[in-house]
Amino acid sequence: MANNLLEIKQLSKTYDGKKYALSQIDLTVAEGEFIVVIGPSGAGKSTFIRSINRMIDPSEGQVIFAGTDITRAKKKQLRQIRSEIGMIFQHYNLIGRTNVLKNVLHGRLGKIPFRKTAFGLYPEKDKQEAVQLLKKVGLQEQMYQRANALSGGQMQRVGICRAIMQQPKLILADEPIASLDPNAAKVVMKQLQEITQERQITCIVNLHQVDFAKAYATRIVGVKEGKIVFDGKPQELTEAMITHIYQGKEEQQRLTQATIPVGKEQLTYGEA
Ligand SMILES: Nc1ncnc2c1ncn2[C@@H]1O[C@H](COP(=O)(O)OP(=O)(O)O)[C@@H](O)[C@H]1O
Ligand SMILES: [Mg+2]
């Protein structure tokens, strides 16, 4: 049996002191799981994922990551924990004017002294590793291009490489394919799945699209109105359950692209 990496206990979040965006979430995540969280817009998926590494502070409950209670961690400890949690964003959060290779190397910030990285002095072995990763996702030819010259799908593959460079135990991805067309989305999901499985990195990915969840998850968590209403294997997710989760918002379960209402994207990569 794999060890547990994450234990979430009675996690709740209210933004206004009245309405709960998340309500008493319990979830135990084993090492190596690839969990996809599904649910309609406003269900609480982003709040959930952001509560895990305290990009937002939960109102109640605990998040225990590799034995440490994140909800109680002080500044320095929180920084240490966050260095072990990689993030992938809907809008990629790359530095557009900087080249692809450097964007990937940014994943190593926090692992090497600032005075070195400030001058772009990454160790040679880090560069080699970044190059290998870019080869793996098929972007070796774009290595020295500015990030903003890439397509959305390519940018997200850079986002994956950057997260992996961080050598995380856990990757959190909030709607990583919501801005991509279905083909680019497929490539991104497949690469994310392959790279994390190879390295036994645990993943929690928020998605709207049920078909993508079923294709890539080892476990699906269905969220509705701030509560977990389904937790099981992809093959256990019935049509009736999907209907229940998306009740009144059925069209969202298939959406990709810009039609999805964009939430309040308040954070940026590397925010500590
Ligand atoms: N920063 C915020 N301030 C106030 N309310 C918020 C904020 N972020 C999210 N909410 C509310 O919390 C609920 C859950 O939102 P969210 O976690 O973004 O859901 P999802 O990611 O599933 O679309 C929604 O009712 C949303 O309006
Ligand atoms: Mg969201």
XYZ file of N, CA and C and ligand atoms in Angstrom:
844
model
N 0.824 -1.220 0.000
C 0.000 0.000 0.000
C 0.856 1.267 0.000
N 0.464 2.184 -0.808
C 1.188 3.471 -0.838
C 0.911 4.251 0.457
N 1.861 5.063 0.820
C 1.670 5.907 2.002
C 0.734 7.063 1.677
N 0.152 7.614 2.712
C -0.666 8.803 2.501
C 0.219 10.032 2.430
N -0.046 10.875 1.459
C 0.714 12.111 1.313
C -0.041 13.281 1.932
N -1.339 13.200 1.810
C -2.160 14.351 2.183
C -3.397 13.866 2.953
N -3.624 14.533 4.081
C -4.864 14.246 4.815
C -5.587 15.555 5.050
N -6.765 15.626 4.464
C -7.567 16.843 4.601
C -8.732 16.511 5.526
N -8.842 17.305 6.582
C -9.847 16.971 7.596
C -10.773 18.148 7.857
N -12.034 17.934 7.622
C -13.072 18.909 7.977
C -12.734 20.317 7.479
N -12.245 20.377 6.256
C -11.812 21.648 5.682
C -13.015 22.474 5.207
N -13.088 23.703 5.709
C -14.169 24.605 5.302
C -13.602 25.977 4.965
N -14.284 26.665 4.069
C -13.881 28.030 3.745
C -15.111 28.894 3.492
N -15.145 30.005 4.183
C -16.155 31.007 3.878
C -15.423 32.317 3.606
N -15.829 32.998 2.522
C -15.177 34.262 2.185
C -15.844 35.431 2.908
N -17.129 35.261 3.189
C -17.879 36.399 3.746
C -18.428 36.132 5.148
N -18.056 34.980 5.714
C -18.536 34.663 7.059
C -19.954 34.110 7.082
N -20.564 34.004 5.907
C -21.941 33.490 5.870
C -22.027 32.229 5.023
N -21.731 32.402 3.739
C -21.873 31.294 2.803
C -20.573 30.482 2.756
N -20.715 29.175 2.758
C -19.523 28.327 2.698
C -19.198 27.912 1.258
N -18.027 28.326 0.788
C -17.557 27.908 -0.536
C -17.078 26.463 -0.492
N -16.600 26.068 0.693
C -16.205 24.674 0.945
C -16.758 24.311 2.302
N -17.242 23.097 2.400
C -17.896 22.739 3.650
C -17.479 21.349 4.113
N -16.702 21.312 5.169
C -16.319 20.065 5.843
C -15.838 18.967 4.902
N -14.802 19.322 4.185
C -14.210 18.366 3.239
C -13.246 17.428 3.961
N -13.451 16.152 3.781
C -12.505 15.132 4.259
C -11.969 14.388 3.043
N -10.650 14.298 2.948
C -10.074 13.569 1.816
C -8.665 13.108 2.188
N -8.416 11.849 1.972
C -7.071 11.320 2.195
C -6.496 10.918 0.850
N -5.306 11.406 0.563
C -4.694 11.183 -0.742
C -3.419 10.366 -0.576
N -3.349 9.249 -1.284
C -2.158 8.401 -1.209
C -1.120 8.861 -2.222
N 0.138 8.568 -1.936
C 1.216 8.891 -2.867
C 0.957 8.260 -4.230
N 1.149 9.052 -5.267
C 1.041 8.515 -6.626
C -0.356 8.590 -7.235
N -1.329 9.035 -6.466
C -2.678 9.148 -7.044
C -2.741 10.306 -8.050
N -3.601 10.156 -9.028
C -3.880 11.232 -9.974
C -5.372 11.541 -9.825
N -5.637 12.518 -9.005
C -7.036 12.820 -8.668
C -7.535 13.959 -9.549
N -8.670 13.768 -10.151
C -9.307 14.865 -10.864
C -10.558 15.282 -10.097
N -10.617 16.577 -9.801
C -11.777 17.139 -9.111
C -12.686 17.747 -10.173
N -13.909 17.276 -10.226
C -14.863 17.818 -11.205
C -16.008 18.522 -10.477
N -16.742 19.300 -11.234
C -17.881 20.020 -10.668
C -18.114 21.281 -11.465
N -19.319 21.811 -11.417
C -19.629 23.006 -12.204
C -18.933 24.247 -11.653
N -18.936 25.292 -12.426
C -18.384 26.562 -12.006
C -19.045 27.008 -10.694
N -18.225 27.434 -9.753
C -18.749 27.895 -8.470
C -18.893 26.791 -7.436
N -18.564 25.555 -7.805
C -18.724 24.424 -6.881
C -17.734 24.472 -5.714
N -16.595 25.145 -5.952
C -15.585 25.230 -4.891
C -14.264 24.561 -5.245
N -14.080 24.198 -6.510
C -12.861 23.486 -6.921
C -11.594 24.321 -6.692
N -11.642 25.572 -7.122
C -10.450 26.419 -6.956
C -10.199 26.708 -5.478
N -11.262 26.962 -4.759
C -11.114 27.199 -3.316
C -10.461 25.991 -2.664
N -10.881 24.817 -3.069
C -10.324 23.587 -2.523
C -8.823 23.493 -2.814
N -8.474 23.631 -4.066
C -7.071 23.446 -4.452
C -6.185 24.531 -3.829
N -6.714 25.734 -3.716
C -5.926 26.826 -3.144
C -5.810 26.747 -1.631
N -6.735 26.019 -1.024
C -6.645 25.833 0.428
C -5.541 24.856 0.785
N -5.206 23.978 -0.151
C -4.233 22.923 0.155
C -2.866 23.515 0.457
N -2.423 24.481 -0.358
C -1.114 25.078 -0.033
C -1.260 26.489 0.546
N -2.451 26.773 0.991
C -2.758 28.041 1.671
C -2.519 29.281 0.831
N -2.787 29.155 -0.468
C -2.863 30.377 -1.255
C -4.068 31.160 -0.775
N -5.071 30.418 -0.296
C -6.106 31.077 0.495
C -6.134 30.359 1.845
N -6.425 31.103 2.882
C -6.458 30.493 4.205
C -7.810 29.867 4.475
N -7.808 28.564 4.756
C -9.087 27.938 5.080
C -9.670 28.513 6.377
N -10.971 28.473 6.491
C -11.623 29.005 7.691
C -11.580 27.998 8.839
N -11.730 26.747 8.497
C -11.704 25.680 9.515
C -11.063 24.441 8.913
N -10.600 23.578 9.799
C -10.096 22.280 9.369
C -8.590 22.223 9.216
N -8.112 21.089 8.789
C -6.675 20.845 8.696
C -6.282 20.264 7.353
N -5.082 20.626 6.941
C -4.470 20.001 5.768
C -3.113 19.472 6.211
N -2.982 18.173 6.270
C -1.718 17.588 6.720
C -0.980 17.018 5.517
N 0.160 17.628 5.242
C 0.950 17.269 4.066
C 2.243 16.614 4.528
N 2.450 15.385 4.112
C 3.645 14.625 4.513
C 3.902 14.763 6.019
N 2.833 14.665 6.779
C 2.956 14.662 8.243
C 2.940 16.031 8.902
N 2.965 17.098 8.103
C 2.985 18.453 8.686
C 1.652 19.162 8.460
N 1.157 19.796 9.501
C -0.104 20.523 9.390
C 0.144 21.882 8.727
N -0.251 21.986 7.462
C -0.025 23.233 6.714
C -0.809 24.387 7.325
N -1.983 24.079 7.824
C -2.847 25.147 8.341
C -2.226 25.842 9.560
N -1.277 25.176 10.210
C -0.627 25.784 11.363
C 0.794 26.255 11.088
N 1.271 25.989 9.891
C 2.681 26.281 9.591
C 2.958 27.778 9.652
N 4.107 28.129 10.220
C 4.551 29.521 10.223
C 5.286 29.804 8.915
N 5.598 31.082 8.711
C 6.138 31.535 7.427
C 7.218 30.639 6.805
N 8.267 30.394 7.591
C 9.413 29.662 7.056
C 9.023 28.218 6.705
N 8.244 27.632 7.592
C 7.825 26.254 7.363
C 6.881 26.167 6.167
N 6.029 27.179 6.036
C 5.095 27.224 4.920
C 5.870 27.316 3.597
N 6.921 28.114 3.596
C 7.734 28.245 2.394
C 8.373 26.904 2.026
N 8.861 26.215 3.047
C 9.465 24.898 2.843
C 8.429 23.907 2.264
N 7.240 23.920 2.820
C 6.196 23.005 2.335
C 5.825 23.344 0.895
N 5.682 24.638 0.630
C 5.300 25.054 -0.727
C 6.362 24.696 -1.764
N 7.603 24.602 -1.323
C 8.647 24.227 -2.282
C 8.458 22.773 -2.721
N 7.666 22.032 -1.991
C 7.413 20.639 -2.350
C 6.075 20.445 -3.065
N 5.398 21.550 -3.332
C 4.104 21.490 -4.024
C 4.185 22.329 -5.301
N 4.135 21.668 -6.445
C 4.187 22.376 -7.727
C 2.796 22.853 -8.117
N 2.770 23.957 -8.874
C 1.480 24.510 -9.298
C 1.424 24.631 -10.827
N 0.254 24.343 -11.376
C 0.018 24.558 -12.803
C -1.280 25.358 -12.919
N -1.230 26.413 -13.744
C -2.336 27.369 -13.777
C -3.067 27.373 -15.116
N -4.299 27.807 -15.079
C -5.067 27.900 -16.333
C -4.378 28.824 -17.330
N -3.873 29.941 -16.834
C -3.258 30.909 -17.743
C -1.729 30.838 -17.711
N -1.239 29.687 -17.359
C 0.182 29.286 -17.469
C 1.131 30.029 -16.539
N 0.912 31.338 -16.377
C 1.782 32.157 -15.528
C 3.264 32.029 -15.864
N 3.557 32.044 -17.144
C 4.958 32.070 -17.564
C 5.408 33.521 -17.634
N 6.712 33.711 -17.693
C 7.220 35.055 -17.933
C 7.391 35.181 -19.442
N 6.499 35.958 -20.052
C 6.367 35.969 -21.497
C 7.596 36.380 -22.272
N 8.330 37.355 -21.736
C 9.476 37.873 -22.492
C 10.743 37.057 -22.245
N 10.636 36.082 -21.353
C 11.798 35.257 -21.006
C 11.742 33.960 -21.785
N 12.903 33.392 -22.088
C 12.858 32.198 -22.924
C 12.335 30.969 -22.184
N 11.969 29.985 -22.980
C 11.310 28.781 -22.474
C 12.187 28.068 -21.436
N 13.470 27.911 -21.760
C 14.393 27.209 -20.862
C 14.452 27.889 -19.492
N 14.557 29.213 -19.499
C 14.622 29.937 -18.222
C 13.325 29.806 -17.447
N 12.208 29.818 -18.180
C 10.926 29.623 -17.494
C 10.909 28.279 -16.771
N 11.442 27.264 -17.419
C 11.474 25.940 -16.786
C 12.404 25.969 -15.569
N 13.553 26.614 -15.745
C 14.518 26.688 -14.638
C 13.959 27.428 -13.422
N 13.012 28.300 -13.670
C 12.393 29.007 -12.539
C 11.793 28.055 -11.523
N 11.470 26.854 -11.987
C 10.987 25.836 -11.043
C 11.991 25.517 -9.948
N 13.256 25.801 -10.221
C 14.299 25.519 -9.224
C 14.510 26.668 -8.229
N 13.893 27.806 -8.471
C 13.986 28.902 -7.505
C 13.485 28.356 -6.175
N 14.082 28.758 -5.133
C 13.641 28.214 -3.853
C 14.473 27.007 -3.456
N 15.220 26.467 -4.414
C 16.107 25.339 -4.091
C 17.576 25.777 -4.127
N 17.816 26.928 -4.733
C 19.187 27.437 -4.790
C 19.202 28.863 -4.239
N 20.343 29.294 -3.711
C 20.398 30.627 -3.100
C 20.035 31.721 -4.098
N 19.297 32.712 -3.617
C 18.809 33.791 -4.458
C 19.939 34.504 -5.198
N 21.057 34.736 -4.502
C 22.151 35.495 -5.116
C 22.642 34.846 -6.409
N 22.482 33.522 -6.504
C 22.895 32.850 -7.745
C 21.847 33.016 -8.842
N 20.600 32.700 -8.501
C 19.571 32.734 -9.534
C 19.333 34.147 -10.046
N 19.600 35.140 -9.201
C 19.415 36.536 -9.600
C 20.278 36.858 -10.822
N 21.395 36.163 -10.949
C 22.266 36.370 -12.095
C 22.120 35.282 -13.149
N 21.095 34.494 -13.001
C 20.856 33.435 -13.974
C 21.862 32.301 -13.884
N 22.488 32.180 -12.717
C 23.527 31.154 -12.564
C 22.943 29.843 -12.040
N 22.313 29.136 -12.911
C 21.799 27.840 -12.493
C 22.887 26.793 -12.677
N 22.951 25.819 -11.783
C 23.942 24.753 -11.957
C 23.742 24.038 -13.289
N 24.847 23.592 -13.870
C 24.804 22.934 -15.177
C 23.853 21.734 -15.167
N 23.847 20.991 -14.087
C 22.989 19.802 -14.050
C 21.493 20.181 -14.057
N 21.171 21.343 -13.529
C 19.792 21.818 -13.590
C 19.416 22.134 -15.038
N 20.352 22.766 -15.731
C 20.089 23.089 -17.137
C 19.875 21.821 -17.946
N 20.750 20.852 -17.704
C 20.616 19.561 -18.413
C 19.241 18.951 -18.168
N 18.838 19.016 -16.932
C 17.555 18.415 -16.567
C 16.396 19.146 -17.246
N 16.494 20.475 -17.270
C 15.446 21.273 -17.919
C 15.372 20.938 -19.415
N 16.539 20.780 -20.024
C 16.589 20.446 -21.452
C 15.954 19.068 -21.690
N 16.283 18.127 -20.837
C 15.702 16.780 -20.952
C 14.182 16.814 -20.850
N 13.705 17.592 -19.909
C 12.252 17.706 -19.727
C 11.598 18.306 -20.963
N 12.233 19.358 -21.503
C 11.672 19.993 -22.694
C 11.676 19.043 -23.882
N 12.690 18.216 -23.954
C 12.713 17.200 -25.012
C 11.546 16.248 -24.834
N 11.327 15.875 -23.614
C 10.279 14.913 -23.312
C 8.890 15.414 -23.748
N 8.674 16.708 -23.586
C 7.372 17.241 -23.994
C 7.401 17.781 -25.428
N 8.499 17.520 -26.122
C 8.579 17.877 -27.541
C 8.803 19.352 -27.803
N 9.487 20.031 -26.891
C 9.708 21.474 -27.079
C 11.187 21.844 -27.142
N 12.018 20.890 -27.511
C 13.456 21.205 -27.535
C 13.771 22.304 -28.540
N 13.014 22.356 -29.622
C 13.303 23.374 -30.636
C 12.872 24.778 -30.225
N 11.974 24.823 -29.252
C 11.476 26.129 -28.799
C 12.243 26.655 -27.588
N 13.240 25.920 -27.151
C 13.955 26.193 -25.908
C 14.393 27.645 -25.737
N 14.876 28.253 -26.818
C 15.395 29.620 -26.718
C 14.421 30.672 -27.246
N 13.195 30.235 -27.502
C 12.170 31.226 -27.885
C 11.573 31.862 -26.643
N 11.067 33.071 -26.833
C 10.329 33.690 -25.738
C 9.064 32.895 -25.475
N 8.693 32.807 -24.233
C 7.511 32.008 -23.875
C 6.258 32.527 -24.580
N 6.171 33.862 -24.757
C 4.938 34.391 -25.353
C 4.831 34.160 -26.862
N 5.854 33.519 -27.442
C 5.770 33.148 -28.862
C 5.104 31.783 -29.040
N 4.836 31.088 -27.949
C 4.296 29.729 -28.041
C 2.767 29.724 -28.096
N 2.225 28.592 -28.553
C 0.772 28.407 -28.488
C 0.387 28.083 -27.048
N -0.906 28.154 -26.757
C -1.398 27.858 -25.402
C -0.990 26.470 -24.920
N -1.152 25.500 -25.791
C -0.804 24.127 -25.412
C 0.680 23.985 -25.101
N 1.488 24.647 -25.928
C 2.939 24.607 -25.687
C 3.281 25.300 -24.370
N 2.627 26.433 -24.110
C 2.888 27.149 -22.860
C 2.563 26.261 -21.665
N 1.475 25.523 -21.776
C 1.116 24.692 -20.638
C 2.101 23.539 -20.455
N 2.670 23.072 -21.556
C 3.688 22.016 -21.434
C 4.948 22.580 -20.771
N 5.246 23.848 -21.010
C 6.332 24.512 -20.293
C 5.969 24.609 -18.804
N 4.698 24.913 -18.561
C 4.210 24.973 -17.173
C 4.396 23.642 -16.445
N 4.172 22.561 -17.155
C 4.372 21.224 -16.574
C 5.863 21.027 -16.246
N 6.717 21.346 -17.215
C 8.164 21.177 -16.992
C 8.633 22.003 -15.796
N 8.137 23.227 -15.708
C 8.536 24.075 -14.587
C 8.122 23.453 -13.250
N 6.899 22.943 -13.204
C 6.423 22.314 -11.966
C 7.282 21.095 -11.616
N 7.653 20.324 -12.627
C 8.461 19.121 -12.383
C 9.870 19.499 -11.914
N 10.414 20.583 -12.468
C 11.750 21.056 -12.064
C 11.818 21.350 -10.573
N 10.676 21.629 -10.006
C 10.607 21.936 -8.589
C 10.814 20.675 -7.746
N 10.828 19.519 -8.362
C 10.926 18.227 -7.662
C 9.874 18.122 -6.554
N 8.630 18.331 -6.933
C 7.589 18.368 -5.903
C 7.125 16.971 -5.516
N 6.519 16.877 -4.359
C 5.848 15.628 -3.974
C 4.424 15.635 -4.508
N 3.907 16.851 -4.686
C 2.514 17.018 -5.092
C 2.430 18.103 -6.146
N 1.571 17.885 -7.149
C 1.282 18.951 -8.108
C -0.200 19.285 -8.020
N -0.478 20.580 -7.944
C -1.853 21.068 -7.957
C -2.072 21.800 -9.271
N -3.105 21.438 -9.993
C -3.369 22.084 -11.277
C -4.821 22.554 -11.307
N -5.004 23.865 -11.454
C -6.350 24.434 -11.440
C -6.783 24.746 -12.870
N -7.625 23.911 -13.418
C -8.140 24.082 -14.778
C -7.018 24.230 -15.815
N -6.081 23.302 -15.847
C -4.923 23.473 -16.737
C -5.257 23.451 -18.221
N -6.426 22.924 -18.579
C -6.751 22.818 -20.007
C -7.968 23.653 -20.393
N -8.432 24.498 -19.490
C -9.660 25.249 -19.757
C -9.514 26.256 -20.896
N -8.283 26.681 -21.194
C -8.110 27.655 -22.278
C -7.622 27.011 -23.569
N -7.622 25.677 -23.607
C -7.046 24.990 -24.772
C -8.115 24.308 -25.616
N -7.800 24.141 -26.899
C -8.705 23.361 -27.741
C -8.526 21.878 -27.382
N -9.495 21.041 -27.762
C -9.476 19.643 -27.306
C -8.194 18.888 -27.652
N -7.603 19.145 -28.797
C -6.383 18.426 -29.153
C -5.201 18.817 -28.278
N -5.032 20.115 -28.105
C -3.954 20.587 -27.231
C -4.196 20.105 -25.805
N -5.463 20.094 -25.395
C -5.825 19.646 -24.046
C -5.424 18.192 -23.824
N -5.641 17.390 -24.857
C -5.309 15.971 -24.764
C -3.805 15.774 -24.562
N -3.023 16.495 -25.334
C -1.562 16.382 -25.223
C -1.108 16.789 -23.817
N -1.646 17.891 -23.340
C -1.262 18.381 -22.008
C -1.621 17.358 -20.930
N -2.823 16.830 -20.987
C -3.242 15.856 -19.960
C -2.410 14.586 -20.030
N -2.133 14.139 -21.224
C -1.369 12.904 -21.397
C 0.059 13.082 -20.860
N 0.667 14.209 -21.203
C 2.033 14.444 -20.733
C 2.081 14.621 -19.222
N 1.104 15.336 -18.700
C 1.055 15.522 -17.249
C 0.930 14.170 -16.545
N 0.065 13.352 -17.069
C -0.148 12.028 -16.483
C 1.128 11.181 -16.570
N 1.725 11.133 -17.737
C 2.918 10.303 -17.936
C 4.087 10.736 -17.054
N 4.365 12.026 -17.085
C 5.535 12.528 -16.348
C 5.351 12.337 -14.846
N 4.145 12.577 -14.349
C 3.946 12.444 -12.904
C 3.916 10.974 -12.484
N 3.366 10.113 -13.327
C 3.334 8.690 -12.975
C 4.747 8.109 -12.950
N 5.548 8.482 -13.927
C 6.942 8.029 -13.962
C 7.689 8.375 -12.685
N 7.413 9.564 -12.183
C 8.142 10.036 -11.008
C 7.373 9.826 -9.724
N 6.250 9.165 -9.806
C 5.395 8.923 -8.633
C 5.026 10.214 -7.905
N 4.779 11.259 -8.700
C 4.328 12.524 -8.112
C 2.801 12.502 -8.052
N 2.291 12.812 -6.898
C 0.845 12.855 -6.703
C 0.284 14.106 -7.381
N -0.896 13.975 -7.988
C -1.503 15.112 -8.696
C -2.940 15.328 -8.263
N -3.290 16.577 -8.104
C -4.704 16.931 -7.944
C -5.017 17.981 -9.008
N -5.941 17.649 -9.887
C -6.236 18.482 -11.046
C -7.719 18.848 -11.046
N -8.007 20.130 -11.123
C -9.400 20.570 -11.289
C -9.750 20.609 -12.764
N -10.870 20.044 -13.110
C -11.325 20.091 -14.500
C -12.844 20.261 -14.536
N -13.301 20.907 -15.595
C -14.738 20.909 -15.840
C -15.168 19.620 -16.530
N -14.305 19.183 -17.454
C -14.740 18.187 -18.431
C -14.696 16.763 -17.900
N -15.861 16.174 -17.827
C -15.982 14.823 -17.287
C -15.236 13.803 -18.152
N -15.298 13.975 -19.467
C -14.633 12.984 -20.335
C -13.119 12.972 -20.117
N -12.534 14.132 -19.893
C -11.096 14.177 -19.597
C -10.801 13.562 -18.232
N -11.656 13.834 -17.285
C -11.471 13.252 -15.948
C -11.460 11.735 -16.046
N -12.419 11.198 -16.764
C -12.517 9.740 -16.897
C -11.320 9.151 -17.620
N -10.779 9.888 -18.570
C -9.671 9.354 -19.362
C -8.343 9.346 -18.598
N -8.152 10.255 -17.663
C -6.816 10.388 -17.070
C -6.730 10.147 -15.567
N -7.832 10.236 -14.854
C -7.765 10.132 -13.390
C -7.604 8.692 -12.922
N -6.912 8.526 -11.798
C -6.996 7.231 -11.106
C -8.160 7.269 -10.119
N -8.569 8.502 -9.792
C -9.660 8.687 -8.832
C -10.333 10.012 -9.151
N -11.645 10.012 -9.092
C -12.391 11.245 -9.374
C -13.121 11.692 -8.109
N -13.022 12.986 -7.845
C -13.760 13.570 -6.729
C -14.757 14.566 -7.323
N -16.017 14.375 -7.042
C -17.053 15.269 -7.548
C -17.456 16.259 -6.474
N -17.391 17.537 -6.825
C -17.734 18.575 -5.854
C -18.984 19.310 -6.315
N -19.866 19.530 -5.366
C -21.087 20.272 -5.662
C -21.410 21.151 -4.459
N -21.587 22.425 -4.701
C -21.918 23.376 -3.634
C -21.030 23.213 -2.401
N -19.743 23.074 -2.656
C -18.779 23.047 -1.561
C -18.625 21.726 -0.837
N -19.309 20.714 -1.327
C -19.226 19.410 -0.662
C -18.805 18.327 -1.642
N -18.143 17.297 -1.089
C -17.798 16.150 -1.928
C -19.030 15.253 -2.030
N -19.497 15.070 -3.267
C -20.685 14.231 -3.454
C -20.337 12.917 -4.166
N -19.088 12.832 -4.649
C -18.637 11.579 -5.251
C -17.142 11.440 -5.008
N -16.716 10.231 -4.722
C -15.288 9.944 -4.553
C -15.084 8.490 -4.946
N -14.508 8.269 -6.111
C -14.355 6.881 -6.531
C -13.534 6.742 -7.796
N -13.498 5.538 -8.300
C -12.753 5.268 -9.531
C -13.540 5.795 -10.732
N -12.827 6.128 -11.822
C -13.527 6.650 -13.003
C -14.689 5.755 -13.446
N -14.461 4.452 -13.421
C -15.533 3.555 -13.892
C -16.729 3.505 -12.945
N -16.559 4.033 -11.733
C -17.680 4.053 -10.779
C -18.548 5.307 -10.924
N -18.074 6.241 -11.734
C -18.828 7.494 -11.919
C -19.944 7.260 -12.934
N -21.149 7.145 -12.437
C -22.287 6.826 -13.310
C -22.847 8.084 -13.975
N -23.607 7.885 -15.018
C -24.292 8.998 -15.682
C -25.223 9.711 -14.709
N -25.865 8.939 -13.859
C -26.787 9.534 -12.878
C -26.021 10.455 -11.923
N -24.832 10.021 -11.529
C -24.024 10.842 -10.621
C -23.548 12.110 -11.326
N -23.144 11.964 -12.597
C -22.717 13.144 -13.361
C -23.869 14.152 -13.443
N -25.045 13.650 -13.728
C -26.230 14.514 -13.808
C -26.460 15.226 -12.474
N -26.280 14.480 -11.406
C -26.464 15.056 -10.070
C -25.448 16.184 -9.821
N -24.177 15.908 -10.154
C -23.118 16.894 -9.885
C -23.355 18.182 -10.683
N -23.791 18.035 -11.925
C -23.922 19.200 -12.821
C -25.346 19.710 -12.954
N -26.226 19.268 -12.084
C -27.631 19.645 -12.175
C -27.838 21.143 -12.440
N -28.517 21.449 -13.507
C -28.771 22.843 -13.861
C -27.624 23.494 -14.617
N -26.484 22.825 -14.668
C -25.308 23.382 -15.365
C -24.705 22.322 -16.276
N -25.582 21.530 -16.873
C -25.138 20.363 -17.643
C -24.166 20.726 -18.759
N -24.385 21.897 -19.365
C -23.557 22.255 -20.520
C -22.080 22.368 -20.124
N -21.808 22.619 -18.851
C -20.421 22.852 -18.435
C -19.546 21.608 -18.437
N -20.161 20.461 -18.321
C -19.339 19.252 -18.213
C -18.576 18.955 -19.490
N -18.959 19.603 -20.601
C -18.260 19.345 -21.855
C -17.416 20.528 -22.332
N -17.580 21.652 -21.692
C -16.894 22.846 -22.172
C -15.383 22.723 -22.152
N -14.762 23.212 -23.194
C -13.346 23.539 -23.095
C -13.325 25.022 -23.416
N -12.205 25.612 -23.458
C -12.048 26.957 -24.000
C -12.769 28.093 -23.314
N -12.727 29.192 -24.004
C -13.067 30.493 -23.440
C -14.502 30.649 -22.961
N -15.359 29.719 -23.356
C -16.749 29.805 -22.940
C -16.918 29.649 -21.432
N -15.899 29.085 -20.801
C -15.974 28.887 -19.362
C -15.756 30.214 -18.654
N -16.616 30.538 -17.710
C -16.402 31.772 -16.965
C -15.085 31.683 -16.198
N -14.239 32.667 -16.381
C -12.951 32.667 -15.698
C -13.141 33.190 -14.291
N -12.626 32.460 -13.328
C -12.770 32.851 -11.927
C -11.847 33.997 -11.580
N -11.795 34.294 -10.324
C -10.920 35.372 -9.892
C -9.502 34.824 -9.792
N -8.751 35.017 -10.854
C -7.373 34.514 -10.889
C -6.508 35.496 -10.127
N -6.353 35.282 -8.842
C -5.708 36.338 -8.085
C -4.219 36.102 -7.892
N -3.777 34.869 -8.146
C -2.411 34.595 -7.733
C -1.471 34.450 -8.908
N -0.217 34.568 -8.596
C 0.775 34.343 -9.632
C 1.760 33.300 -9.154
N 2.435 32.717 -10.091
C 3.402 31.692 -9.763
C 4.522 32.264 -8.907
N 4.911 31.478 -7.911
C 6.056 31.889 -7.115
C 5.682 32.830 -5.981
N 4.397 33.125 -5.874
C 3.938 33.968 -4.786
C 4.212 33.247 -3.469
N 4.886 33.907 -2.573
C 5.156 33.262 -1.284
C 4.669 34.157 -0.169
N -12.036 35.583 -3.622
C -13.331 35.304 -3.426
N -14.129 36.117 -2.704
C -15.420 35.840 -2.481
N -16.049 34.734 -2.938
C -15.319 33.875 -3.666
C -13.925 34.113 -3.957
N -13.466 33.068 -4.691
C -14.509 32.228 -4.853
N -15.632 32.707 -4.251
C -16.946 32.043 -4.195
O -16.767 30.743 -3.658
C -17.544 29.791 -4.375
C -16.648 28.725 -4.958
O -15.852 29.306 -5.961
P -14.627 28.583 -6.658
O -13.809 27.916 -5.616
O -13.960 29.571 -7.526
O -15.374 27.470 -7.524
P -14.942 26.749 -8.881
O -13.456 26.792 -8.955
O -15.481 25.358 -8.751
O -15.594 27.475 -10.003
C -18.341 30.572 -5.403
O -19.608 30.854 -4.855
C -17.519 31.818 -5.578
O -18.320 32.896 -5.984
Mg -12.209 27.463 -10.453
